[in-house]
Amino acid sequence: MKVNGEHYRSIWRDGATGEVRIIDQRWLPHQFKMVTIRTLEEFEVAIRDMWVRGAPLIGATAGFGIAEQMERDPSNAGFQTAYEVLNATRPTAINLRWALDRCRDALMPLSEGERAEAAWALAQEISDEDVGINKSIGQHGLKLIQDIAATKPAGEPVRVLTHCNAGWIATVDWGTATSPMYHAHDAGLPVHIWVDETRPRNQGALTSWELGEHGVPHTYIVDNAGGHLMQHGQVDLVITGTDRTTAQGDVCNKIGTYLKALAARDNGVPFYVALPSPTIDWTVRDGVAEIPIEERPAQETTHVLGRDAAGAVSTVQVSPDGSPGGNPAFDVTPNRLVTGLITERGVCAASAEGLAGLFPEKAG
Ligand code: MRU
């Protein structure tokens, strides 16, 4: 998508230097910076400390990290080290392991001399595929928005609530939850997006920044506003992303998603999840019991990043000295609360049958 009128992906290989460049998300929405990441250690830090974030982008970054490592040490041991280091960075988003497994299956049968070139090609393939998947999700999600628009007086916006940032910078491009919004906006369909701030890291500010850059009308709201807005008929549809969805359609996403789903159910608001297939973990069924939930540093809850009136970006403490912070980063929304899953192959029920219908070769 565009920033200041120029098209970017969130990660790319520089054509001139061959180095991997990323949008450094630590500074958004206040400062737009790009950075080069070179070594395995830098890839590890970039994922763990959320210079890059969002399940699909974490997977794509891991692909490029493997390629960098194969340049330096294409041995089996070199690959295994990179696999383990990268896989340990963030435990919940399944796209990370999905990408690493894909690299392992493609590279291990090759000779050491063949691995670097193949790894670069594969990293690019994973990135390009992600863009295509998200574009398709947008086209299928657009249909849902069109259906709701058809029930409203002409010109009245479809009001969509979203949580966290499942936007283009959480993927390689388009985003998952935001892709239907961008498609609707670009098709001339009026939409208005309620963007949850998403404490503790305020990824909603990233979503608001993205939407603003693309000219999509939106309002940044506190996390607790959603239920109230739904009670008052202000939300037509919820669309969130996901970090891991189980084979029976339980959805793990940013902490607070579950509460939005409960409020949506209580108020008869459809709750959809944008789900790229690499985010499906076919090895687990019960999300609450089986998905590991990342516990992030307490400092993310006790401190916030912001910009002061003079324009300086800094971190300030919001809690009293000595109060411990707790920071589970994700929660699980059981499939019974999910109206449907918007995948690259179409929309399905959040159930084993629904997913198997669209992905029979995986569900088997
Ligand atoms: O901790 P984050 O910012 O990486 O969490 C991101 C989310 O929870 C997103 O909703 C999810 O990864 C889907 S991104 C298309």
mmCIF file of C-alpha atoms and ligand atoms in Angstrom:
data_model
loop_
_atom_site.group_PDB
_atom_site.id
_atom_site.type_symbol
_atom_site.label_atom_id
_atom_site.label_comp_id
_atom_site.label_asym_id
_atom_site.label_seq_id
_atom_site.Cartn_x
_atom_site.Cartn_y
_atom_site.Cartn_z
ATOM 1 C CA MET A 1 0.000 0.000 0.000
ATOM 2 C CA LYS A 2 1.032 3.606 -0.236
ATOM 3 C CA VAL A 3 2.817 5.890 2.213
ATOM 4 C CA ASN A 4 2.999 9.526 1.159
ATOM 5 C CA GLY A 5 1.810 8.406 -2.259
ATOM 6 C CA GLU A 6 4.629 5.857 -2.740
ATOM 7 C CA HIS A 7 3.995 2.102 -2.822
ATOM 8 C CA TYR A 8 5.730 -0.027 -0.190
ATOM 9 C CA ARG A 9 5.756 -3.569 1.011
ATOM 10 C CA SER A 10 6.526 -4.138 4.690
ATOM 11 C CA ILE A 11 9.590 -6.264 3.807
ATOM 12 C CA TRP A 12 11.594 -6.533 0.613
ATOM 13 C CA ARG A 13 15.005 -7.430 -0.762
ATOM 14 C CA ASP A 14 16.800 -4.374 -2.041
ATOM 15 C CA GLY A 15 17.448 -4.806 -5.748
ATOM 16 C CA ALA A 16 20.800 -2.990 -5.652
ATOM 17 C CA THR A 17 22.383 -4.361 -2.472
ATOM 18 C CA GLY A 18 20.581 -7.677 -2.063
ATOM 19 C CA GLU A 19 19.940 -6.768 1.574
ATOM 20 C CA VAL A 20 16.655 -7.220 3.391
ATOM 21 C CA ARG A 21 14.830 -4.003 4.252
ATOM 22 C CA ILE A 22 11.857 -3.615 6.564
ATOM 23 C CA ILE A 23 9.589 -0.863 7.742
ATOM 24 C CA ASP A 24 10.663 -0.479 11.374
ATOM 25 C CA GLN A 25 7.308 -0.572 13.146
ATOM 26 C CA ARG A 26 8.642 0.443 16.545
ATOM 27 C CA TRP A 27 8.293 4.085 15.612
ATOM 28 C CA LEU A 28 4.932 4.093 13.887
ATOM 29 C CA PRO A 29 2.642 5.949 13.694
ATOM 30 C CA HIS A 30 4.898 8.810 14.729
ATOM 31 C CA GLN A 31 7.889 8.222 12.496
ATOM 32 C CA PHE A 32 8.177 6.286 9.242
ATOM 33 C CA LYS A 33 11.588 4.605 9.204
ATOM 34 C CA MET A 34 13.137 1.778 7.285
ATOM 35 C CA VAL A 35 16.008 -0.385 8.435
ATOM 36 C CA THR A 36 18.249 -3.095 6.965
ATOM 37 C CA ILE A 37 18.479 -6.418 8.788
ATOM 38 C CA ARG A 38 21.476 -8.608 7.990
ATOM 39 C CA THR A 39 22.465 -11.245 10.513
ATOM 40 C CA LEU A 40 20.532 -14.037 12.153
ATOM 41 C CA GLU A 41 20.750 -12.111 15.417
ATOM 42 C CA GLU A 42 19.211 -9.046 13.788
ATOM 43 C CA PHE A 43 16.367 -11.127 12.372
ATOM 44 C CA GLU A 44 15.830 -12.634 15.808
ATOM 45 C CA VAL A 45 15.660 -9.222 17.479
ATOM 46 C CA ALA A 46 13.489 -7.727 14.725
ATOM 47 C CA ILE A 47 10.817 -10.393 15.217
ATOM 48 C CA ARG A 48 11.066 -10.739 19.002
ATOM 49 C CA ASP A 49 11.112 -7.009 19.710
ATOM 50 C CA MET A 50 8.433 -6.299 17.114
ATOM 51 C CA TRP A 51 10.277 -4.187 14.586
ATOM 52 C CA VAL A 52 8.159 -6.409 12.376
ATOM 53 C CA ARG A 53 4.968 -7.938 13.664
ATOM 54 C CA GLY A 54 1.706 -9.533 12.586
ATOM 55 C CA ALA A 55 1.529 -13.251 11.888
ATOM 56 C CA PRO A 56 1.986 -13.230 8.081
ATOM 57 C CA LEU A 57 4.851 -10.739 8.208
ATOM 58 C CA ILE A 58 6.593 -12.724 10.939
ATOM 59 C CA GLY A 59 6.462 -15.764 8.626
ATOM 60 C CA ALA A 60 7.787 -13.818 5.643
ATOM 61 C CA THR A 61 10.590 -12.354 7.755
ATOM 62 C CA ALA A 62 11.602 -15.811 8.920
ATOM 63 C CA GLY A 63 11.874 -16.866 5.266
ATOM 64 C CA PHE A 64 14.298 -14.023 4.556
ATOM 65 C CA GLY A 65 16.182 -14.771 7.788
ATOM 66 C CA ILE A 66 16.761 -18.332 6.640
ATOM 67 C CA ALA A 67 18.012 -17.030 3.287
ATOM 68 C CA GLU A 68 20.518 -14.723 5.004
ATOM 69 C CA GLN A 69 21.728 -17.621 7.120
ATOM 70 C CA MET A 70 22.112 -19.877 4.071
ATOM 71 C CA GLU A 71 24.482 -17.275 2.587
ATOM 72 C CA ARG A 72 26.693 -17.533 5.658
ATOM 73 C CA ASP A 73 26.323 -21.144 6.716
ATOM 74 C CA PRO A 74 24.343 -23.445 4.429
ATOM 75 C CA SER A 75 25.223 -26.572 6.425
ATOM 76 C CA ASN A 76 22.528 -28.682 8.107
ATOM 77 C CA ALA A 77 23.758 -27.370 11.452
ATOM 78 C CA GLY A 78 23.575 -23.775 10.186
ATOM 79 C CA PHE A 79 20.006 -24.294 9.070
ATOM 80 C CA GLN A 80 19.018 -25.977 12.317
ATOM 81 C CA THR A 81 20.462 -23.128 14.383
ATOM 82 C CA ALA A 82 18.525 -20.546 12.379
ATOM 83 C CA TYR A 83 15.339 -22.631 12.581
ATOM 84 C CA GLU A 84 15.568 -22.861 16.358
ATOM 85 C CA VAL A 85 16.590 -19.249 16.963
ATOM 86 C CA LEU A 86 13.816 -17.831 14.785
ATOM 87 C CA ASN A 87 11.174 -20.294 15.967
ATOM 88 C CA ALA A 88 11.789 -19.246 19.581
ATOM 89 C CA THR A 89 11.129 -15.545 18.931
ATOM 90 C CA ARG A 90 7.339 -15.535 19.195
ATOM 91 C CA PRO A 91 5.362 -18.605 20.262
ATOM 92 C CA THR A 92 1.773 -17.897 19.211
ATOM 93 C CA ALA A 93 1.707 -16.861 15.540
ATOM 94 C CA ILE A 94 1.799 -20.138 13.623
ATOM 95 C CA ASN A 95 2.968 -18.516 10.386
ATOM 96 C CA LEU A 96 6.454 -18.495 11.876
ATOM 97 C CA ARG A 97 6.682 -22.272 12.174
ATOM 98 C CA TRP A 98 4.804 -22.698 8.904
ATOM 99 C CA ALA A 99 7.441 -20.652 7.041
ATOM 100 C CA LEU A 100 10.351 -22.348 8.785
ATOM 101 C CA ASP A 101 8.968 -25.819 8.047
ATOM 102 C CA ARG A 102 8.464 -24.844 4.432
ATOM 103 C CA CYS A 103 12.084 -23.710 4.213
ATOM 104 C CA ARG A 104 13.280 -26.920 5.858
ATOM 105 C CA ASP A 105 11.301 -29.129 3.471
ATOM 106 C CA ALA A 106 12.556 -27.225 0.422
ATOM 107 C CA LEU A 107 16.198 -26.705 1.401
ATOM 108 C CA MET A 108 17.294 -29.798 3.278
ATOM 109 C CA PRO A 109 17.149 -32.103 0.238
ATOM 110 C CA LEU A 110 19.477 -29.710 -1.660
ATOM 111 C CA SER A 111 23.261 -29.689 -1.618
ATOM 112 C CA GLU A 112 24.851 -26.954 0.503
ATOM 113 C CA GLY A 113 25.938 -25.127 -2.633
ATOM 114 C CA GLU A 114 22.368 -24.859 -3.891
ATOM 115 C CA ARG A 115 20.744 -23.685 -0.694
ATOM 116 C CA ALA A 116 21.329 -19.933 -0.606
ATOM 117 C CA GLU A 117 19.887 -19.230 -4.038
ATOM 118 C CA ALA A 118 16.937 -21.525 -3.409
ATOM 119 C CA ALA A 119 16.310 -19.924 -0.018
ATOM 120 C CA TRP A 120 16.183 -16.413 -1.490
ATOM 121 C CA ALA A 121 13.765 -17.593 -4.155
ATOM 122 C CA LEU A 122 11.599 -19.261 -1.533
ATOM 123 C CA ALA A 123 11.555 -16.200 0.735
ATOM 124 C CA GLN A 124 10.424 -14.116 -2.221
ATOM 125 C CA GLU A 125 7.802 -16.738 -3.083
ATOM 126 C CA ILE A 126 6.422 -16.706 0.474
ATOM 127 C CA SER A 127 6.197 -12.907 0.330
ATOM 128 C CA ASP A 128 4.541 -12.826 -3.066
ATOM 129 C CA GLU A 129 2.099 -15.545 -2.078
ATOM 130 C CA ASP A 130 1.124 -13.568 0.999
ATOM 131 C CA VAL A 131 0.267 -10.573 -1.154
ATOM 132 C CA GLY A 132 -1.906 -12.734 -3.410
ATOM 133 C CA ILE A 133 -3.645 -14.426 -0.480
ATOM 134 C CA ASN A 134 -4.506 -11.120 1.151
ATOM 135 C CA LYS A 135 -5.775 -9.672 -2.082
ATOM 136 C CA SER A 136 -8.145 -12.635 -2.437
ATOM 137 C CA ILE A 137 -9.293 -12.249 1.170
ATOM 138 C CA GLY A 138 -10.121 -8.658 0.300
ATOM 139 C CA GLN A 139 -12.197 -9.688 -2.689
ATOM 140 C CA HIS A 140 -14.185 -12.229 -0.666
ATOM 141 C CA GLY A 141 -14.589 -9.812 2.239
ATOM 142 C CA LEU A 142 -15.751 -7.098 -0.123
ATOM 143 C CA LYS A 143 -18.770 -9.239 -0.953
ATOM 144 C CA LEU A 144 -19.742 -9.301 2.743
ATOM 145 C CA ILE A 145 -19.488 -5.529 2.946
ATOM 146 C CA GLN A 146 -21.468 -5.121 -0.270
ATOM 147 C CA ASP A 147 -24.224 -7.343 1.130
ATOM 148 C CA ILE A 148 -24.495 -5.175 4.248
ATOM 149 C CA ALA A 149 -24.349 -1.957 2.187
ATOM 150 C CA ALA A 150 -27.298 -3.227 0.154
ATOM 151 C CA THR A 151 -29.428 -3.247 3.312
ATOM 152 C CA LYS A 152 -28.663 0.409 4.132
ATOM 153 C CA PRO A 153 -29.867 3.696 2.656
ATOM 154 C CA ALA A 154 -27.680 4.706 -0.295
ATOM 155 C CA GLY A 155 -24.515 6.525 0.742
ATOM 156 C CA GLU A 156 -24.640 5.434 4.376
ATOM 157 C CA PRO A 157 -21.314 3.888 5.372
ATOM 158 C CA VAL A 158 -20.886 0.294 6.454
ATOM 159 C CA ARG A 159 -19.383 0.564 9.932
ATOM 160 C CA VAL A 160 -16.715 -2.033 10.610
ATOM 161 C CA LEU A 161 -14.970 -2.526 13.930
ATOM 162 C CA THR A 162 -11.471 -4.005 13.992
ATOM 163 C CA HIS A 163 -9.020 -4.919 16.719
ATOM 164 C CA CYS A 164 -5.224 -4.738 16.684
ATOM 165 C CA ASN A 165 -3.429 -4.206 13.397
ATOM 166 C CA ALA A 166 -4.240 -6.868 10.852
ATOM 167 C CA GLY A 167 -3.322 -4.310 8.230
ATOM 168 C CA TRP A 168 -0.856 -4.250 5.388
ATOM 169 C CA ILE A 169 2.132 -3.722 7.671
ATOM 170 C CA ALA A 170 1.168 -6.882 9.593
ATOM 171 C CA THR A 171 1.449 -8.746 6.303
ATOM 172 C CA VAL A 172 3.611 -8.165 3.248
ATOM 173 C CA ASP A 173 0.848 -6.086 1.643
ATOM 174 C CA TRP A 174 -2.924 -5.470 1.762
ATOM 175 C CA GLY A 175 -3.403 -6.830 5.286
ATOM 176 C CA THR A 176 -5.947 -9.485 6.162
ATOM 177 C CA ALA A 177 -8.747 -7.762 8.107
ATOM 178 C CA THR A 178 -8.078 -4.478 6.325
ATOM 179 C CA SER A 179 -8.025 -5.912 2.824
ATOM 180 C CA PRO A 180 -11.851 -6.012 2.532
ATOM 181 C CA MET A 181 -11.925 -2.439 3.844
ATOM 182 C CA TYR A 182 -9.424 -1.248 1.235
ATOM 183 C CA HIS A 183 -11.262 -3.125 -1.497
ATOM 184 C CA ALA A 184 -14.592 -1.611 -0.436
ATOM 185 C CA HIS A 185 -13.161 1.894 -0.237
ATOM 186 C CA ASP A 186 -11.448 1.541 -3.614
ATOM 187 C CA ALA A 187 -14.719 0.270 -5.111
ATOM 188 C CA GLY A 188 -16.416 3.475 -4.004
ATOM 189 C CA LEU A 189 -18.406 1.824 -1.220
ATOM 190 C CA PRO A 190 -18.592 4.099 1.835
ATOM 191 C CA VAL A 191 -17.081 2.478 4.914
ATOM 192 C CA HIS A 192 -16.235 3.799 8.350
ATOM 193 C CA ILE A 193 -13.831 1.861 10.535
ATOM 194 C CA TRP A 194 -13.898 1.791 14.334
ATOM 195 C CA VAL A 195 -10.308 1.076 15.301
ATOM 196 C CA ASP A 196 -9.692 -0.352 18.784
ATOM 197 C CA GLU A 197 -6.570 1.206 20.270
ATOM 198 C CA THR A 198 -5.427 -2.289 21.341
ATOM 199 C CA ARG A 199 -3.533 -1.869 24.545
ATOM 200 C CA PRO A 200 -0.887 -2.411 25.611
ATOM 201 C CA ARG A 201 1.093 -1.641 22.435
ATOM 202 C CA ASN A 202 -1.633 0.342 20.702
ATOM 203 C CA GLN A 203 -1.492 -1.461 17.376
ATOM 204 C CA GLY A 204 -4.740 0.347 16.608
ATOM 205 C CA ALA A 205 -2.624 3.447 16.073
ATOM 206 C CA LEU A 206 -0.867 1.548 13.281
ATOM 207 C CA THR A 207 -4.205 0.625 11.738
ATOM 208 C CA SER A 208 -5.400 4.223 11.987
ATOM 209 C CA TRP A 209 -2.180 5.417 10.350
ATOM 210 C CA GLU A 210 -2.601 2.939 7.503
ATOM 211 C CA LEU A 211 -6.237 3.803 6.931
ATOM 212 C CA GLY A 212 -5.442 7.493 7.043
ATOM 213 C CA GLU A 213 -2.680 7.107 4.446
ATOM 214 C CA HIS A 214 -5.198 5.398 2.175
ATOM 215 C CA GLY A 215 -7.978 7.899 2.861
ATOM 216 C CA VAL A 216 -10.320 5.441 4.572
ATOM 217 C CA PRO A 217 -12.620 7.167 7.112
ATOM 218 C CA HIS A 218 -11.999 5.821 10.595
ATOM 219 C CA THR A 219 -12.169 6.641 14.310
ATOM 220 C CA TYR A 220 -9.617 5.529 16.911
ATOM 221 C CA ILE A 221 -11.489 4.319 19.993
ATOM 222 C CA VAL A 222 -10.498 2.954 23.386
ATOM 223 C CA ASP A 223 -10.621 -0.803 23.723
ATOM 224 C CA ASN A 224 -13.660 -0.742 25.956
ATOM 225 C CA ALA A 225 -15.848 1.311 23.614
ATOM 226 C CA GLY A 226 -16.805 -1.515 21.253
ATOM 227 C CA GLY A 227 -19.545 -3.055 23.395
ATOM 228 C CA HIS A 228 -21.200 0.311 23.913
ATOM 229 C CA LEU A 229 -21.096 1.098 20.186
ATOM 230 C CA MET A 230 -22.626 -2.274 19.365
ATOM 231 C CA GLN A 231 -25.430 -1.778 21.903
ATOM 232 C CA HIS A 232 -26.297 1.475 20.168
ATOM 233 C CA GLY A 233 -26.382 0.039 16.660
ATOM 234 C CA GLN A 234 -23.164 1.742 15.592
ATOM 235 C CA VAL A 235 -21.355 -1.376 14.349
ATOM 236 C CA ASP A 236 -22.516 -3.356 11.312
ATOM 237 C CA LEU A 237 -19.702 -5.868 11.245
ATOM 238 C CA VAL A 238 -16.545 -6.868 13.096
ATOM 239 C CA ILE A 239 -13.508 -8.106 11.153
ATOM 240 C CA THR A 240 -10.314 -9.098 12.950
ATOM 241 C CA GLY A 241 -7.170 -10.937 11.982
ATOM 242 C CA THR A 242 -5.737 -14.048 13.593
ATOM 243 C CA ASP A 243 -2.368 -15.386 14.689
ATOM 244 C CA ARG A 244 -3.427 -19.010 14.735
ATOM 245 C CA THR A 245 -6.738 -20.656 13.940
ATOM 246 C CA THR A 246 -7.295 -24.283 14.832
ATOM 247 C CA ALA A 247 -8.609 -27.058 12.596
ATOM 248 C CA GLN A 248 -12.033 -26.637 14.249
ATOM 249 C CA GLY A 249 -12.055 -22.855 13.750
ATOM 250 C CA ASP A 250 -11.094 -21.514 17.192
ATOM 251 C CA VAL A 251 -9.428 -18.159 16.609
ATOM 252 C CA CYS A 252 -6.391 -16.933 18.492
ATOM 253 C CA ASN A 253 -5.749 -13.219 18.026
ATOM 254 C CA LYS A 254 -4.566 -10.152 19.919
ATOM 255 C CA ILE A 255 -5.666 -9.951 23.547
ATOM 256 C CA GLY A 256 -9.155 -8.480 23.766
ATOM 257 C CA THR A 257 -10.505 -10.079 20.596
ATOM 258 C CA TYR A 258 -12.535 -12.564 22.671
ATOM 259 C CA LEU A 259 -14.329 -9.758 24.510
ATOM 260 C CA LYS A 260 -15.259 -8.158 21.186
ATOM 261 C CA ALA A 261 -16.664 -11.469 19.986
ATOM 262 C CA LEU A 262 -18.751 -11.810 23.162
ATOM 263 C CA ALA A 263 -20.121 -8.298 22.737
ATOM 264 C CA ALA A 264 -20.830 -8.955 19.069
ATOM 265 C CA ARG A 265 -22.749 -12.126 19.878
ATOM 266 C CA ASP A 266 -24.793 -10.380 22.578
ATOM 267 C CA ASN A 267 -25.741 -7.643 20.121
ATOM 268 C CA GLY A 268 -26.306 -9.727 16.987
ATOM 269 C CA VAL A 269 -23.346 -8.147 15.170
ATOM 270 C CA PRO A 270 -21.615 -10.477 12.671
ATOM 271 C CA PHE A 271 -18.071 -11.325 13.763
ATOM 272 C CA TYR A 272 -15.753 -12.361 10.937
ATOM 273 C CA VAL A 273 -12.097 -13.310 10.995
ATOM 274 C CA ALA A 274 -9.789 -12.786 8.018
ATOM 275 C CA LEU A 275 -7.786 -15.992 7.806
ATOM 276 C CA PRO A 276 -4.932 -16.660 5.376
ATOM 277 C CA SER A 277 -4.419 -20.429 5.116
ATOM 278 C CA PRO A 278 -0.830 -20.353 6.489
ATOM 279 C CA THR A 279 -2.401 -19.175 9.758
ATOM 280 C CA ILE A 280 -4.365 -22.404 10.158
ATOM 281 C CA ASP A 281 -2.746 -24.844 12.559
ATOM 282 C CA TRP A 282 -4.097 -28.167 11.367
ATOM 283 C CA THR A 283 -2.404 -29.990 14.264
ATOM 284 C CA VAL A 284 -4.593 -28.483 17.002
ATOM 285 C CA ARG A 285 -8.348 -28.391 17.555
ATOM 286 C CA ASP A 286 -9.153 -26.844 20.927
ATOM 287 C CA GLY A 287 -7.625 -23.380 20.844
ATOM 288 C CA VAL A 288 -8.101 -22.529 24.514
ATOM 289 C CA ALA A 289 -6.449 -25.739 25.649
ATOM 290 C CA GLU A 290 -3.757 -26.107 23.027
ATOM 291 C CA ILE A 291 -2.470 -22.764 21.731
ATOM 292 C CA PRO A 292 0.526 -21.329 23.624
ATOM 293 C CA ILE A 293 -0.164 -17.713 24.575
ATOM 294 C CA GLU A 294 2.820 -15.395 24.431
ATOM 295 C CA GLU A 295 3.512 -13.526 27.667
ATOM 296 C CA ARG A 296 5.281 -10.306 26.745
ATOM 297 C CA PRO A 297 7.351 -7.989 28.939
ATOM 298 C CA ALA A 298 5.394 -6.232 31.686
ATOM 299 C CA GLN A 299 6.923 -2.952 30.616
ATOM 300 C CA GLU A 300 4.600 -2.919 27.605
ATOM 301 C CA THR A 301 1.664 -2.478 30.009
ATOM 302 C CA THR A 302 3.274 -0.043 32.419
ATOM 303 C CA HIS A 303 4.711 2.266 29.752
ATOM 304 C CA VAL A 304 3.407 3.762 26.508
ATOM 305 C CA LEU A 305 5.108 5.338 23.531
ATOM 306 C CA GLY A 306 3.780 8.663 22.350
ATOM 307 C CA ARG A 307 4.590 12.048 20.904
ATOM 308 C CA ASP A 308 4.516 15.155 23.045
ATOM 309 C CA ALA A 309 3.251 18.584 22.053
ATOM 310 C CA ALA A 310 6.738 19.552 20.890
ATOM 311 C CA GLY A 311 6.798 16.563 18.544
ATOM 312 C CA ALA A 312 9.318 14.492 20.507
ATOM 313 C CA VAL A 313 8.647 10.753 20.575
ATOM 314 C CA SER A 314 9.282 9.124 23.924
ATOM 315 C CA THR A 315 8.071 6.462 26.307
ATOM 316 C CA VAL A 316 6.288 7.402 29.518
ATOM 317 C CA GLN A 317 5.237 5.371 32.525
ATOM 318 C CA VAL A 318 1.467 5.143 33.133
ATOM 319 C CA SER A 319 1.341 2.901 36.210
ATOM 320 C CA PRO A 320 2.585 3.650 39.716
ATOM 321 C CA ASP A 321 6.109 2.684 40.694
ATOM 322 C CA GLY A 322 6.220 -0.860 41.949
ATOM 323 C CA SER A 323 2.896 -2.106 40.514
ATOM 324 C CA PRO A 324 3.638 -5.281 38.597
ATOM 325 C CA GLY A 325 2.251 -5.540 35.043
ATOM 326 C CA GLY A 326 0.846 -8.704 33.437
ATOM 327 C CA ASN A 327 0.894 -9.033 29.682
ATOM 328 C CA PRO A 328 -0.728 -12.033 27.966
ATOM 329 C CA ALA A 329 -0.529 -10.958 24.331
ATOM 330 C CA PHE A 330 -3.280 -13.077 22.762
ATOM 331 C CA ASP A 331 -6.565 -14.757 23.586
ATOM 332 C CA VAL A 332 -8.719 -17.405 21.979
ATOM 333 C CA THR A 333 -12.210 -16.861 20.640
ATOM 334 C CA PRO A 334 -14.069 -20.177 20.512
ATOM 335 C CA ASN A 335 -15.528 -21.022 17.101
ATOM 336 C CA ARG A 336 -19.121 -20.743 18.385
ATOM 337 C CA LEU A 337 -18.646 -16.957 18.586
ATOM 338 C CA VAL A 338 -17.255 -16.587 15.058
ATOM 339 C CA THR A 339 -19.779 -15.928 12.282
ATOM 340 C CA GLY A 340 -17.374 -16.895 9.522
ATOM 341 C CA LEU A 341 -13.785 -17.127 8.321
ATOM 342 C CA ILE A 342 -12.744 -15.073 5.301
ATOM 343 C CA THR A 343 -10.018 -17.074 3.565
ATOM 344 C CA GLU A 344 -8.318 -16.733 0.203
ATOM 345 C CA ARG A 345 -10.592 -19.476 -1.100
ATOM 346 C CA GLY A 346 -13.827 -17.930 0.137
ATOM 347 C CA VAL A 347 -15.856 -17.534 3.310
ATOM 348 C CA CYS A 348 -16.608 -20.584 5.440
ATOM 349 C CA ALA A 349 -18.095 -21.491 8.783
ATOM 350 C CA ALA A 350 -15.698 -21.503 11.724
ATOM 351 C CA SER A 351 -15.842 -25.256 12.105
ATOM 352 C CA ALA A 352 -13.906 -28.358 11.145
ATOM 353 C CA GLU A 353 -16.417 -28.955 8.343
ATOM 354 C CA GLY A 354 -16.209 -25.386 7.097
ATOM 355 C CA LEU A 355 -12.421 -25.397 6.898
ATOM 356 C CA ALA A 356 -12.290 -28.908 5.449
ATOM 357 C CA GLY A 357 -14.706 -27.812 2.730
ATOM 358 C CA LEU A 358 -12.312 -25.123 1.544
ATOM 359 C CA PHE A 359 -9.032 -26.916 2.238
ATOM 360 C CA PRO A 360 -9.763 -30.624 1.742
ATOM 361 C CA GLU A 361 -6.136 -31.428 0.934
ATOM 362 C CA LYS A 362 -5.004 -30.090 4.311
ATOM 363 C CA ALA A 363 -7.858 -31.298 6.478
ATOM 364 C CA GLY A 364 -7.563 -34.896 5.267
HETATM 365 O O1 MRU B 1 1.529 -8.886 18.611
HETATM 366 P P1 MRU B 1 1.243 -8.558 17.179
HETATM 367 O O2 MRU B 1 1.158 -7.096 16.917
HETATM 368 O O3 MRU B 1 2.181 -9.270 16.240
HETATM 369 O O4 MRU B 1 -0.201 -9.171 16.935
HETATM 370 C C1 MRU B 1 -0.798 -9.069 15.673
HETATM 371 C C2 MRU B 1 -2.184 -9.565 15.637
HETATM 372 O O5 MRU B 1 -2.719 -10.020 16.610
HETATM 373 C C3 MRU B 1 -2.875 -9.566 14.309
HETATM 374 O O6 MRU B 1 -4.258 -9.412 14.464
HETATM 375 C C4 MRU B 1 -2.621 -10.906 13.603
HETATM 376 O O7 MRU B 1 -1.254 -11.204 13.579
HETATM 377 C C5 MRU B 1 -3.134 -10.912 12.229
HETATM 378 S S1 MRU B 1 -2.127 -9.918 11.179
HETATM 379 C C6 MRU B 1 -2.726 -9.959 9.623
#
